[in-house]
Coordinates of N, CA and C and ligand atoms in Angstrom, one line a residue:
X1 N -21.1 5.4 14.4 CA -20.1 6.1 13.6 C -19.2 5.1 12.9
X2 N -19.0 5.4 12.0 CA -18.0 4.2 11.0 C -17.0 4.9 11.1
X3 N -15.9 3.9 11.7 CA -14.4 4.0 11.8 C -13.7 3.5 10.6
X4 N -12.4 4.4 11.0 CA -11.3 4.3 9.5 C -11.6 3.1 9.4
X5 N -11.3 2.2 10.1 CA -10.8 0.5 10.2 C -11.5 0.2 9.2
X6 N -13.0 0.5 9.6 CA -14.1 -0.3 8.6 C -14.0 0.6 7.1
X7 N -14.0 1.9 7.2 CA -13.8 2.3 5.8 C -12.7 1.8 4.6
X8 N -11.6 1.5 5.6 CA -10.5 1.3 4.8 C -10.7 -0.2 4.6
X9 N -11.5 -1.5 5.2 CA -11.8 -2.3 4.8 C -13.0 -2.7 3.5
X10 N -14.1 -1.4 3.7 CA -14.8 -1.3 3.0 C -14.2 -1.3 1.6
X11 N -13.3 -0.3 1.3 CA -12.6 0.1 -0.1 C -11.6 -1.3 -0.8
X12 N -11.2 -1.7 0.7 CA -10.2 -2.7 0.1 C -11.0 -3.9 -0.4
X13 N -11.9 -4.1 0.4 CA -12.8 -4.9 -0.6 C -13.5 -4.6 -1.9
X14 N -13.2 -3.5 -2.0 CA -13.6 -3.1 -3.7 C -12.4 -3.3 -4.9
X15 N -10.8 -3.6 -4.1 CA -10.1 -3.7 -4.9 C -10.2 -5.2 -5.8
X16 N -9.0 -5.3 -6.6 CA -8.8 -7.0 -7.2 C -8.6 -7.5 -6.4
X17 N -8.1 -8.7 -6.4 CA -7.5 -9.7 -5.0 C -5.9 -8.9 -5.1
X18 N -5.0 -8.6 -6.8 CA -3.5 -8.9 -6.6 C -3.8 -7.6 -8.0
X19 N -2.6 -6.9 -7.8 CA -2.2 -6.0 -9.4 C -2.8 -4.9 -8.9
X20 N -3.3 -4.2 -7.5 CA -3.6 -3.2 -7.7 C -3.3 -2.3 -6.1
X21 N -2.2 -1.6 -5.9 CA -1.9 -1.4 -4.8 C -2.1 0.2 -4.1
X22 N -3.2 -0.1 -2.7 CA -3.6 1.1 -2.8 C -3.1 2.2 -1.4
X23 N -2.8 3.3 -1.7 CA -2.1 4.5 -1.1 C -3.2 5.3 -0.5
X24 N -3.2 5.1 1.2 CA -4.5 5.8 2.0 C -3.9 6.9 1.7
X25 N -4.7 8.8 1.2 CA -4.4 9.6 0.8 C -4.9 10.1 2.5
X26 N -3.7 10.8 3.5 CA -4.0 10.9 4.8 C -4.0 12.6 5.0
X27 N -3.4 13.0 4.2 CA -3.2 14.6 3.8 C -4.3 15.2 5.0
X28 N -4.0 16.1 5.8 CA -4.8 16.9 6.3 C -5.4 16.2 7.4
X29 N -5.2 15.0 7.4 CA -5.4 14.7 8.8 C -4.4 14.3 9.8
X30 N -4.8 14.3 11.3 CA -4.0 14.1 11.9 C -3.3 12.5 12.1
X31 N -2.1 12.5 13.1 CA -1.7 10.9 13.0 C -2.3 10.4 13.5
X32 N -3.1 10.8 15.1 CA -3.9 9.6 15.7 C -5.0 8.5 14.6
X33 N -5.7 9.6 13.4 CA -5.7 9.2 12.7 C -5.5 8.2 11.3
X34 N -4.5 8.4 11.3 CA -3.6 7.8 10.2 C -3.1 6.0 11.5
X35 N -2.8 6.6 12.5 CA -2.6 5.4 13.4 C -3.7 4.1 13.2
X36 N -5.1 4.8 13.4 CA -6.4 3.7 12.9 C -6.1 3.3 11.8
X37 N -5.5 3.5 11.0 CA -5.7 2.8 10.0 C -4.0 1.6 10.1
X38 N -3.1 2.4 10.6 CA -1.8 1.5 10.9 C -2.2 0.5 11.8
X39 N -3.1 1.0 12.4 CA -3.5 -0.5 13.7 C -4.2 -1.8 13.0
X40 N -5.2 -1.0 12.0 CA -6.0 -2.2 11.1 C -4.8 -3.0 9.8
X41 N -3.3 -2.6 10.4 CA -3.1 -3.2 9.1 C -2.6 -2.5 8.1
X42 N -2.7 -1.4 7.7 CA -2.2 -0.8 6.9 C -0.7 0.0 6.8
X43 N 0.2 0.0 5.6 CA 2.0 0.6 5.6 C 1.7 1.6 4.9
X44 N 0.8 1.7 4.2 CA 1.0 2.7 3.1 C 0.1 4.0 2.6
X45 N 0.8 5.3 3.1 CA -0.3 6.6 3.3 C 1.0 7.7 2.2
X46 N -0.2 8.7 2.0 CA 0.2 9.1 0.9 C 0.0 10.6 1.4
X47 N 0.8 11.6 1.3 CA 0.8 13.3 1.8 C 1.4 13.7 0.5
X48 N 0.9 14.9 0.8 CA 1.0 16.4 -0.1 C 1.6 17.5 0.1
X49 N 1.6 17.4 1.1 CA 2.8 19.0 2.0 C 4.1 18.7 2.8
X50 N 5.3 18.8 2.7 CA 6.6 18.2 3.0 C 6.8 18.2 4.9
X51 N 5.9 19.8 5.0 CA 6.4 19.8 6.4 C 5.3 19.0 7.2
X52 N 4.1 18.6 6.7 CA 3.4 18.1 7.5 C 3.5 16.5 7.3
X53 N 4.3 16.0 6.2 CA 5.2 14.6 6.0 C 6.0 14.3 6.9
X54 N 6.7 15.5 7.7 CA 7.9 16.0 8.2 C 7.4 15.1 9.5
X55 N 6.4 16.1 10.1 CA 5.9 16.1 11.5 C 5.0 14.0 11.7
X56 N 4.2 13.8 10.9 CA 3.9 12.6 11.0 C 5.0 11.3 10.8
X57 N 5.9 11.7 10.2 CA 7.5 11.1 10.1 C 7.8 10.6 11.4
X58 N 7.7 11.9 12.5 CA 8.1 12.1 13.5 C 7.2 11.4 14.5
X59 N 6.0 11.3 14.3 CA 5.3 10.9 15.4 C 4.8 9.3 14.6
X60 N 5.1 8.4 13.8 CA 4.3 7.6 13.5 C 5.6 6.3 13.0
X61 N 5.6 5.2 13.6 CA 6.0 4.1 13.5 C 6.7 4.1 12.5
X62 N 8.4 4.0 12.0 CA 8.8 3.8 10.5 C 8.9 2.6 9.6
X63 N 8.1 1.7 9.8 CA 7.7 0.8 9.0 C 6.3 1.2 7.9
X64 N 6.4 2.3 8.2 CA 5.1 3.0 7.1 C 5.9 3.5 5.6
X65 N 5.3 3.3 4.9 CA 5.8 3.7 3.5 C 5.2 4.9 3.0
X66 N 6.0 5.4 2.9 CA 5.0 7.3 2.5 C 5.6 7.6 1.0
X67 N 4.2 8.0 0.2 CA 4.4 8.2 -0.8 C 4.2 9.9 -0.8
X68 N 4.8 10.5 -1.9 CA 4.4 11.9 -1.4 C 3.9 12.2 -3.2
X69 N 2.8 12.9 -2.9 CA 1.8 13.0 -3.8 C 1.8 14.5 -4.5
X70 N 2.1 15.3 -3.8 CA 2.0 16.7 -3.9 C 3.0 17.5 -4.9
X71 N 2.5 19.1 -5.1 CA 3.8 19.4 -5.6 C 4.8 19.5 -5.1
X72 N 6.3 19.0 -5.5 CA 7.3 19.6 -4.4 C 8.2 20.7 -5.3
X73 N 8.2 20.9 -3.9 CA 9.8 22.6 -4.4 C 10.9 22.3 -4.3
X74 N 11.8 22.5 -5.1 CA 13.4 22.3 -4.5 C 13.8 22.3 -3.6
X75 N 13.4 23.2 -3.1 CA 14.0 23.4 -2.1 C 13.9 22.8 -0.5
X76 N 13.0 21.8 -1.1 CA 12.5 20.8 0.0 C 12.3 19.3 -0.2
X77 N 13.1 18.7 -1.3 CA 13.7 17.7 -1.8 C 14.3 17.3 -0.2
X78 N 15.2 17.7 -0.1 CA 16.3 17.0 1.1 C 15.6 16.7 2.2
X79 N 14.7 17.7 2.7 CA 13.8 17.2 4.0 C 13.6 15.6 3.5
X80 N 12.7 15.2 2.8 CA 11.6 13.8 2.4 C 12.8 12.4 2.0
X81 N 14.2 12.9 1.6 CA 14.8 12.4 0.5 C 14.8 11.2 1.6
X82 N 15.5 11.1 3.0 CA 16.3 10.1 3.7 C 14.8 8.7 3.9
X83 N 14.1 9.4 3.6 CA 13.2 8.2 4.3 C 11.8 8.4 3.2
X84 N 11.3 9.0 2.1 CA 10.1 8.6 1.2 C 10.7 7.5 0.5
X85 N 9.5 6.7 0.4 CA 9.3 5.6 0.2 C 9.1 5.5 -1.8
X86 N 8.3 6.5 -2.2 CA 7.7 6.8 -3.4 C 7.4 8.3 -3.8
X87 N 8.2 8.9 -4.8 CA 7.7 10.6 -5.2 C 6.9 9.9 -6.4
X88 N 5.6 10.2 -6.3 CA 4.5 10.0 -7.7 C 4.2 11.5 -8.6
X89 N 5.3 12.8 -7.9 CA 4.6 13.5 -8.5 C 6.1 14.2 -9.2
X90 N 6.6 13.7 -10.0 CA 7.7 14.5 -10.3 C 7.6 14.9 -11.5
X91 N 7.6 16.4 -11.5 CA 6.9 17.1 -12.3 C 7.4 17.9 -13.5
X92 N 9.1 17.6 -13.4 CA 9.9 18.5 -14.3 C 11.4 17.9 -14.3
X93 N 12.4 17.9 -15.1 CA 13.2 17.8 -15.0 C 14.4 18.6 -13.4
X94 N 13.7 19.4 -13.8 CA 14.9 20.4 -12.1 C 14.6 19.7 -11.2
X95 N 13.4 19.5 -11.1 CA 12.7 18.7 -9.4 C 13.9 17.2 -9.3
X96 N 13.7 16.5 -11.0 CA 14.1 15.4 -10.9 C 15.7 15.4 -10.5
X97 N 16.7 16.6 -11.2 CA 17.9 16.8 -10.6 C 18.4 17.1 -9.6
X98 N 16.8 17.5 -8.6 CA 17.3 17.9 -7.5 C 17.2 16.3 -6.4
X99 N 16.5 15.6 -6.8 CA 16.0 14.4 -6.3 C 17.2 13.7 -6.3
X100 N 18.0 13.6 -7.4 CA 19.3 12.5 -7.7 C 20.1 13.6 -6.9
X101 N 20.5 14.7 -6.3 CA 21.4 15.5 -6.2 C 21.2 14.7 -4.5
X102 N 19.9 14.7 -3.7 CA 20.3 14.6 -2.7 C 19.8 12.9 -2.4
X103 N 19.2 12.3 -3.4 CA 19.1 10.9 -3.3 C 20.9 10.4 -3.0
X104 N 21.6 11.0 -3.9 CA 23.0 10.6 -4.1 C 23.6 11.1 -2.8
X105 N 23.2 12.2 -2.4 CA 23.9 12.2 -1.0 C 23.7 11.8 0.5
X106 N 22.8 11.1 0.5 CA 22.1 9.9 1.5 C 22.4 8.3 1.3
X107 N 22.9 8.4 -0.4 CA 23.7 7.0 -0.5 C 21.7 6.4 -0.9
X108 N 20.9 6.9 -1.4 CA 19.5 6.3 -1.5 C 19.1 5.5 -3.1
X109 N 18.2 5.2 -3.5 CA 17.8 5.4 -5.0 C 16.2 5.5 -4.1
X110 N 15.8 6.4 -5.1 CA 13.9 6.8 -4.8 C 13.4 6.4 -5.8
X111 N 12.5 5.4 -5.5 CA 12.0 5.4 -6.6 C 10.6 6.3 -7.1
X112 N 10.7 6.7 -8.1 CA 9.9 8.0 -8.5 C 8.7 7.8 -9.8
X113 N 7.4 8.5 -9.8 CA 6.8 8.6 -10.8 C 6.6 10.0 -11.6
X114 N 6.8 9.8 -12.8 CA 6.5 11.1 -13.6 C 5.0 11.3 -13.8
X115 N 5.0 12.5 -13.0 CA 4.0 12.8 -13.6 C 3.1 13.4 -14.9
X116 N 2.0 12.8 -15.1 CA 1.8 13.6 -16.8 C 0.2 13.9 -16.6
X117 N 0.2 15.2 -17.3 CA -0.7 16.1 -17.5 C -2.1 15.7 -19.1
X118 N -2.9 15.1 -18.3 CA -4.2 14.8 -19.6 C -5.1 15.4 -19.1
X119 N -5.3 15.9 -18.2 CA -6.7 16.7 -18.1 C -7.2 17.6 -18.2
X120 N -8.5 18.3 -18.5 CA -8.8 20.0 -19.3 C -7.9 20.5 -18.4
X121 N -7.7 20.5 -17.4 CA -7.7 21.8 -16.4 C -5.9 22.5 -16.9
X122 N -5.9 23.6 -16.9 CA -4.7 23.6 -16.9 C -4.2 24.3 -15.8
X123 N -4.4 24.3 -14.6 CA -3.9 24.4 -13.2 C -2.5 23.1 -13.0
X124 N -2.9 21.9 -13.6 CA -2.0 20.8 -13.3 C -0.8 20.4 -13.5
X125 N 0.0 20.2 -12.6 CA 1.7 20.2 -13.2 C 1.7 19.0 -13.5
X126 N 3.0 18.6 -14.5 CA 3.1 17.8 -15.2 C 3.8 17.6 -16.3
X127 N 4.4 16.2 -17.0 CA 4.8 16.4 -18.3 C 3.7 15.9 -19.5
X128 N 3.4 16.3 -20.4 CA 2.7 16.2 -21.2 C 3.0 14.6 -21.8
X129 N 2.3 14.4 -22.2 CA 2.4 12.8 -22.7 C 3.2 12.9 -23.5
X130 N 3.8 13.6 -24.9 CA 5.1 13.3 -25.4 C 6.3 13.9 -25.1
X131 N 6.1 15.3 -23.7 CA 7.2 15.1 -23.3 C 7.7 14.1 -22.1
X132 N 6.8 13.2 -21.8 CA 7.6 12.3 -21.2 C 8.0 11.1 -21.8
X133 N 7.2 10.9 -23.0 CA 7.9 10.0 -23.6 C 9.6 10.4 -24.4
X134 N 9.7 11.8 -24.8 CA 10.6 11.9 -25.0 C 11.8 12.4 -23.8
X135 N 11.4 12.5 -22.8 CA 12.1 12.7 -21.5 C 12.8 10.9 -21.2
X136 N 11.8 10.2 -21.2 CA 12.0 8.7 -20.9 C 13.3 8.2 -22.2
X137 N 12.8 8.6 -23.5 CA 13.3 8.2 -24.3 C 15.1 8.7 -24.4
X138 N 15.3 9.6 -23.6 CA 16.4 10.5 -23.9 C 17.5 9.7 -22.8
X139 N 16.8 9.1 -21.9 CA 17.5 8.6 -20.1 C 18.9 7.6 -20.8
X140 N 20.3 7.6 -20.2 CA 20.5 7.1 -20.5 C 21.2 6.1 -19.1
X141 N 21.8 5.0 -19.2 CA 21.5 4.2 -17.7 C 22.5 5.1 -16.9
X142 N 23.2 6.0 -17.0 CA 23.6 6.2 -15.7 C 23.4 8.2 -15.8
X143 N 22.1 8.4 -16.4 CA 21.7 9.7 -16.4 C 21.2 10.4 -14.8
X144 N 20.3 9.2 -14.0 CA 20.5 9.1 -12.9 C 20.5 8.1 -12.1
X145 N 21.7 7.9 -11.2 CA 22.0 6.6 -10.9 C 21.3 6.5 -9.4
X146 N 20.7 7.6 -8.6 CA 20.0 7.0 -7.4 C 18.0 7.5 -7.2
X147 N 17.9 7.4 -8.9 CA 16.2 7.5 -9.6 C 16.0 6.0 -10.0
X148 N 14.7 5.6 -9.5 CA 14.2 4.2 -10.0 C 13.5 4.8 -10.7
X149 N 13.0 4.6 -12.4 CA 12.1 4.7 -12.6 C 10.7 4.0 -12.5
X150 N 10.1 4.2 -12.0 CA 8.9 3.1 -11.8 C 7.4 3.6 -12.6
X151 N 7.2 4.7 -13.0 CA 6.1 4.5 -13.7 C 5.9 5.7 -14.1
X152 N 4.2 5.6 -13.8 CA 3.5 7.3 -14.6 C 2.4 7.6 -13.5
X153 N 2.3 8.8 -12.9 CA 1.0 9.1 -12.6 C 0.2 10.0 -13.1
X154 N -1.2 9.9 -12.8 CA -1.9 11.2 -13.2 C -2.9 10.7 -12.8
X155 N -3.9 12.1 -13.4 CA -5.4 12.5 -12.8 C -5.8 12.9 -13.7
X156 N -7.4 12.3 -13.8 CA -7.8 13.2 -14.6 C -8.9 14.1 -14.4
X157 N -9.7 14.7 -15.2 CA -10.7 15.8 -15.0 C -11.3 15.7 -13.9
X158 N -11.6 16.9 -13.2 CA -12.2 16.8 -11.9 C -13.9 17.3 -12.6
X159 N -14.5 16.2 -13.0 CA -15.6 16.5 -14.1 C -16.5 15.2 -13.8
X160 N -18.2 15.3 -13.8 CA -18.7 14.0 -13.2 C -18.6 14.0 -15.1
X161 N -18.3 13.6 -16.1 CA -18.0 13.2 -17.5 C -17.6 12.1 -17.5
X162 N -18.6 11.2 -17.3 CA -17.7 9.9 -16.9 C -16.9 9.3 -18.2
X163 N -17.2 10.1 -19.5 CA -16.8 9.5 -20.9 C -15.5 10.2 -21.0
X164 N -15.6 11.5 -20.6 CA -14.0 12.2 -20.4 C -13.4 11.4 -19.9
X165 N -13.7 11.7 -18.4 CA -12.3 10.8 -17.3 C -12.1 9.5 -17.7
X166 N -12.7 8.4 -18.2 CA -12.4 7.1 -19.0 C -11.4 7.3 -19.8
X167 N -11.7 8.3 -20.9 CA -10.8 8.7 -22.0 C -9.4 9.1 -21.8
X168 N -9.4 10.2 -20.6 CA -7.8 10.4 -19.7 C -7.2 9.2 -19.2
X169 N -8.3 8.5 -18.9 CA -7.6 7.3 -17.7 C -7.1 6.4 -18.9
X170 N -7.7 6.2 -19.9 CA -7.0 5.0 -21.0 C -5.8 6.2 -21.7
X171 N -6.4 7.4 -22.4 CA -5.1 7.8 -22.4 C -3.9 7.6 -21.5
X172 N -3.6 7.7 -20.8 CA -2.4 7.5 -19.7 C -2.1 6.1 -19.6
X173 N -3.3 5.0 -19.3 CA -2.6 3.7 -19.9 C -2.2 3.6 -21.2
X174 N -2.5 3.7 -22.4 CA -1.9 3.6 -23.5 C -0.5 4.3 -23.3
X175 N -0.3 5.3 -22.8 CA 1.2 6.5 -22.9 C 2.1 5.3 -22.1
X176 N 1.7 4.7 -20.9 CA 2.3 3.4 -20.0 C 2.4 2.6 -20.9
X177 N 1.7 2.0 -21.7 CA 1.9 0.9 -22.2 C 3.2 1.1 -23.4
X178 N 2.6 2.2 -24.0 CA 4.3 2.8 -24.7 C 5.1 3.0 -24.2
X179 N 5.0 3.4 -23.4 CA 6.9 3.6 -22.8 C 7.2 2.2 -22.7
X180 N 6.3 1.2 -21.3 CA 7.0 0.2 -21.1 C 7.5 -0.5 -22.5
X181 N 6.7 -0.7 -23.3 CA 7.2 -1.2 -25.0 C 8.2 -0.8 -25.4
X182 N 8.7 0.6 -24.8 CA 9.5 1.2 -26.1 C 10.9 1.6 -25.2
X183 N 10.7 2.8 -24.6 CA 11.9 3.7 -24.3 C 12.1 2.6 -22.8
X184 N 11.2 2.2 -21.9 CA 11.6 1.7 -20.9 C 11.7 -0.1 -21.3
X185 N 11.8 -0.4 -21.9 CA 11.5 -1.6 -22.3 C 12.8 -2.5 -21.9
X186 N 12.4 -3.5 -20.9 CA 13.6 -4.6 -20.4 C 13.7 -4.2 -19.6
X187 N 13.0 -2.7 -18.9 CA 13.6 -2.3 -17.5 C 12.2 -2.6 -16.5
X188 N 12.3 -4.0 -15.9 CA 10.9 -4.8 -15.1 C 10.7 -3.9 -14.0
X189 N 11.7 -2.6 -13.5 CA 11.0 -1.9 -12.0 C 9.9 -0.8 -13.0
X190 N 9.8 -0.8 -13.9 CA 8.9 0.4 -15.0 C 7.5 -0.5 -14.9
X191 N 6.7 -0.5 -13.9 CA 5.8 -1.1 -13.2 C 4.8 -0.5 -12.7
X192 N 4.3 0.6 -12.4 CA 3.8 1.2 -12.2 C 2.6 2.3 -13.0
X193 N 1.4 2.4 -12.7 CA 0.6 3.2 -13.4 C -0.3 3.8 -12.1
X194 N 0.0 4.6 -11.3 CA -0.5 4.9 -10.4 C -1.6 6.1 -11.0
X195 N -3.1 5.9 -10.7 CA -4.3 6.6 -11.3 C -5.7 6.2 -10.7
X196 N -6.2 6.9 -10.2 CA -7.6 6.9 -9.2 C -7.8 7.4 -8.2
X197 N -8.8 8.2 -8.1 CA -8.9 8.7 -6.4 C -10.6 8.4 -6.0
X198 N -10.6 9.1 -4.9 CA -12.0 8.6 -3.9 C -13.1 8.1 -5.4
X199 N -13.8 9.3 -6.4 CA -14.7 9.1 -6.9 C -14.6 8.4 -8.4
X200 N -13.3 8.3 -8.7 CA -13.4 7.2 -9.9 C -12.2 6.6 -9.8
X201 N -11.7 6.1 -8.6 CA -10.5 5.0 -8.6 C -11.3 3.7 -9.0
X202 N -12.9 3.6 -9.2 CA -13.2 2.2 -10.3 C -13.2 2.3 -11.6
X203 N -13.2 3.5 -11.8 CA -12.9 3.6 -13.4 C -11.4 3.4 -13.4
X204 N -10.8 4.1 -12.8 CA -9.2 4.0 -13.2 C -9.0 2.3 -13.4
X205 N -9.5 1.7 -12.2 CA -8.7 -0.1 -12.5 C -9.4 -0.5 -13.5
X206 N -10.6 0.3 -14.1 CA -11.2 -0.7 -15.0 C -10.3 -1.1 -16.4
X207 N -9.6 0.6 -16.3 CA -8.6 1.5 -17.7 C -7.0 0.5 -17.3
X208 N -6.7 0.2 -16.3 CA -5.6 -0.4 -15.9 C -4.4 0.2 -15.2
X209 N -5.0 0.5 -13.7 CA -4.5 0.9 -12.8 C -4.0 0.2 -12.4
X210 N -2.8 0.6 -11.6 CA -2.0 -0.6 -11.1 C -1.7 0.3 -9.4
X211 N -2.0 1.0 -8.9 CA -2.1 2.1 -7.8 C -3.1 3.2 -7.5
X212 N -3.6 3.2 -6.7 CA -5.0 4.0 -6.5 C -4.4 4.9 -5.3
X213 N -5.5 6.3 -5.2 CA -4.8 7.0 -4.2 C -6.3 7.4 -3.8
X214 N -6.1 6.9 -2.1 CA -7.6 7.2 -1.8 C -7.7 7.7 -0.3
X215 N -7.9 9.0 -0.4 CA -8.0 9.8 0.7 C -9.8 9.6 1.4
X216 N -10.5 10.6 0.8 CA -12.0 11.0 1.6 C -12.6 9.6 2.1
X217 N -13.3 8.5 1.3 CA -13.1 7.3 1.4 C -12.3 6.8 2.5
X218 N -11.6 7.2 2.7 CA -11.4 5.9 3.6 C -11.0 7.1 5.3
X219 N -10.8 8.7 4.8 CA -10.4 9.0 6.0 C -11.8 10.2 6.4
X220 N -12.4 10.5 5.5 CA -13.8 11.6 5.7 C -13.1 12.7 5.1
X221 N -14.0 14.0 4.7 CA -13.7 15.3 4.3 C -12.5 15.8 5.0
X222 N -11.8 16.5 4.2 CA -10.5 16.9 5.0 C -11.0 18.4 5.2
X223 N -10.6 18.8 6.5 CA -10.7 19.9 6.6 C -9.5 21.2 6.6
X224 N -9.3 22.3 5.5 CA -8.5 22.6 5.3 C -8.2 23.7 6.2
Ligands
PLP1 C1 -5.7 14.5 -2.3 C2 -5.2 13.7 -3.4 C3 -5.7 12.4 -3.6 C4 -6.9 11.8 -2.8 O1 -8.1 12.4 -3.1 P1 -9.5 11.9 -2.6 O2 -10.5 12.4 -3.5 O3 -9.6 12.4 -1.2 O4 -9.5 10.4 -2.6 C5 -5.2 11.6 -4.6 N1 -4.2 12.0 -5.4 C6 -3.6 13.3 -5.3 C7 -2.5 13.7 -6.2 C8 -4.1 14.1 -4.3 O5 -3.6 15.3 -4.1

């Protein structure tokens, strides 16, 4: 049977050597689990649901960096605020007022990614590529004072199209490359382009990922 250890070494040897930083997507499994891969080495796991962030919080060493992936609710901002490491999925303005509202009352800055919407599906939350350029464009330095901005995420088509998903994935680096040029420009934490999962996180680095999020790969089928 192939153990995390080895899958998660498998993958990492598919990465660059440097510029590309990857987030084991642990969602749905348990921590003994997620531990294999903490033992081989690894800080950085990535969840989707606040209360089951909550619970592995609780049982797993806090030198882990948890990124949280998923959609979140308002109303569960404050659980994640004292201790996420990275929100990649911030999906609206409210979410993001509610983020500074309790970032600011833990004394924290989070640093956060917006997320943006290129793909057919329209199930996906998100800000559209010109409203986040003009969201970005509007910030002014002390609009929110305990928000890093750090980048952009997204996904694209869940489609074997391999000409589509290329197309999403450079779209989104070009929308990155503008912002950093333009509205974020001089601000060096605006570093981030988090984009790729298990079946085209090589296309994404090919388009110019700078963060991969890789669950099946490295932990097996999750079972829901
Ligand atoms: C579940 C999830 C992933 C990981 O997906 P895999 O296909 O298992 O690699 C990556 N990003 C987001 C936003 C997810 O919800």
């Amino acid at each position: 049977m192939t153990t995390v250890a080895t899958r998660l070494s498998e993958v990492k040897s598919t990465l660059p050597a440097t510029g590309v930083q990857l987030v084991a997507v642990s969602k749905f499994h348990p921590a003994e689990t997620i531990r294999e891969a903490y033992d081989a080495g690894h800080r950085c796991f990535g969840e989707s649901r606040v209360q089951e962030l909550q619970q592995k919080y609780d049982q797993l060493p806090h030198d882990i960096e948890w990124h949280f992936i998923g959609h979140l609710q308002t109303n569960k901002v404050k659980y994640i605020i004292p201790y996420v490491a990275m929100i990649h999925s911030v999906d609206s303005t409210r979410i993001l007022d509610e983020i500074e509202r309790q970032a600011a009352r833990v004394d924290r800055v989070v640093d956060c990614l917006l997320e943006v919407h290129v793909a057919q599906e329209d199930t996906k939350f998100g800000f559209s590529p010109q409203e986040c350029c003009d969201f970005l464009a509007s910030l002014t330095v002390d609009s929110y004072p305990h928000v890093r901005f750090r980048g952009i995420m997204g996904m694209a088509s869940n489609t074997d199209d391999e000409v589509q998903v290329r197309a999403e994935f450079a779209q989104l680096k070009a929308l990155f490359d503008t912002v950093r040029n333009g509205a974020m420009a001089g601000n060096s934490s605006f570093d981030t382009l988090s984009m790729g999962m298990s079946l085209d996180y090589r296309m994404a680095i090919e388009e110019g990922s700078t963060m991969v999020r890789i669950g099946t790969t490295i932990f097996g089928e999750r079972e829901y």
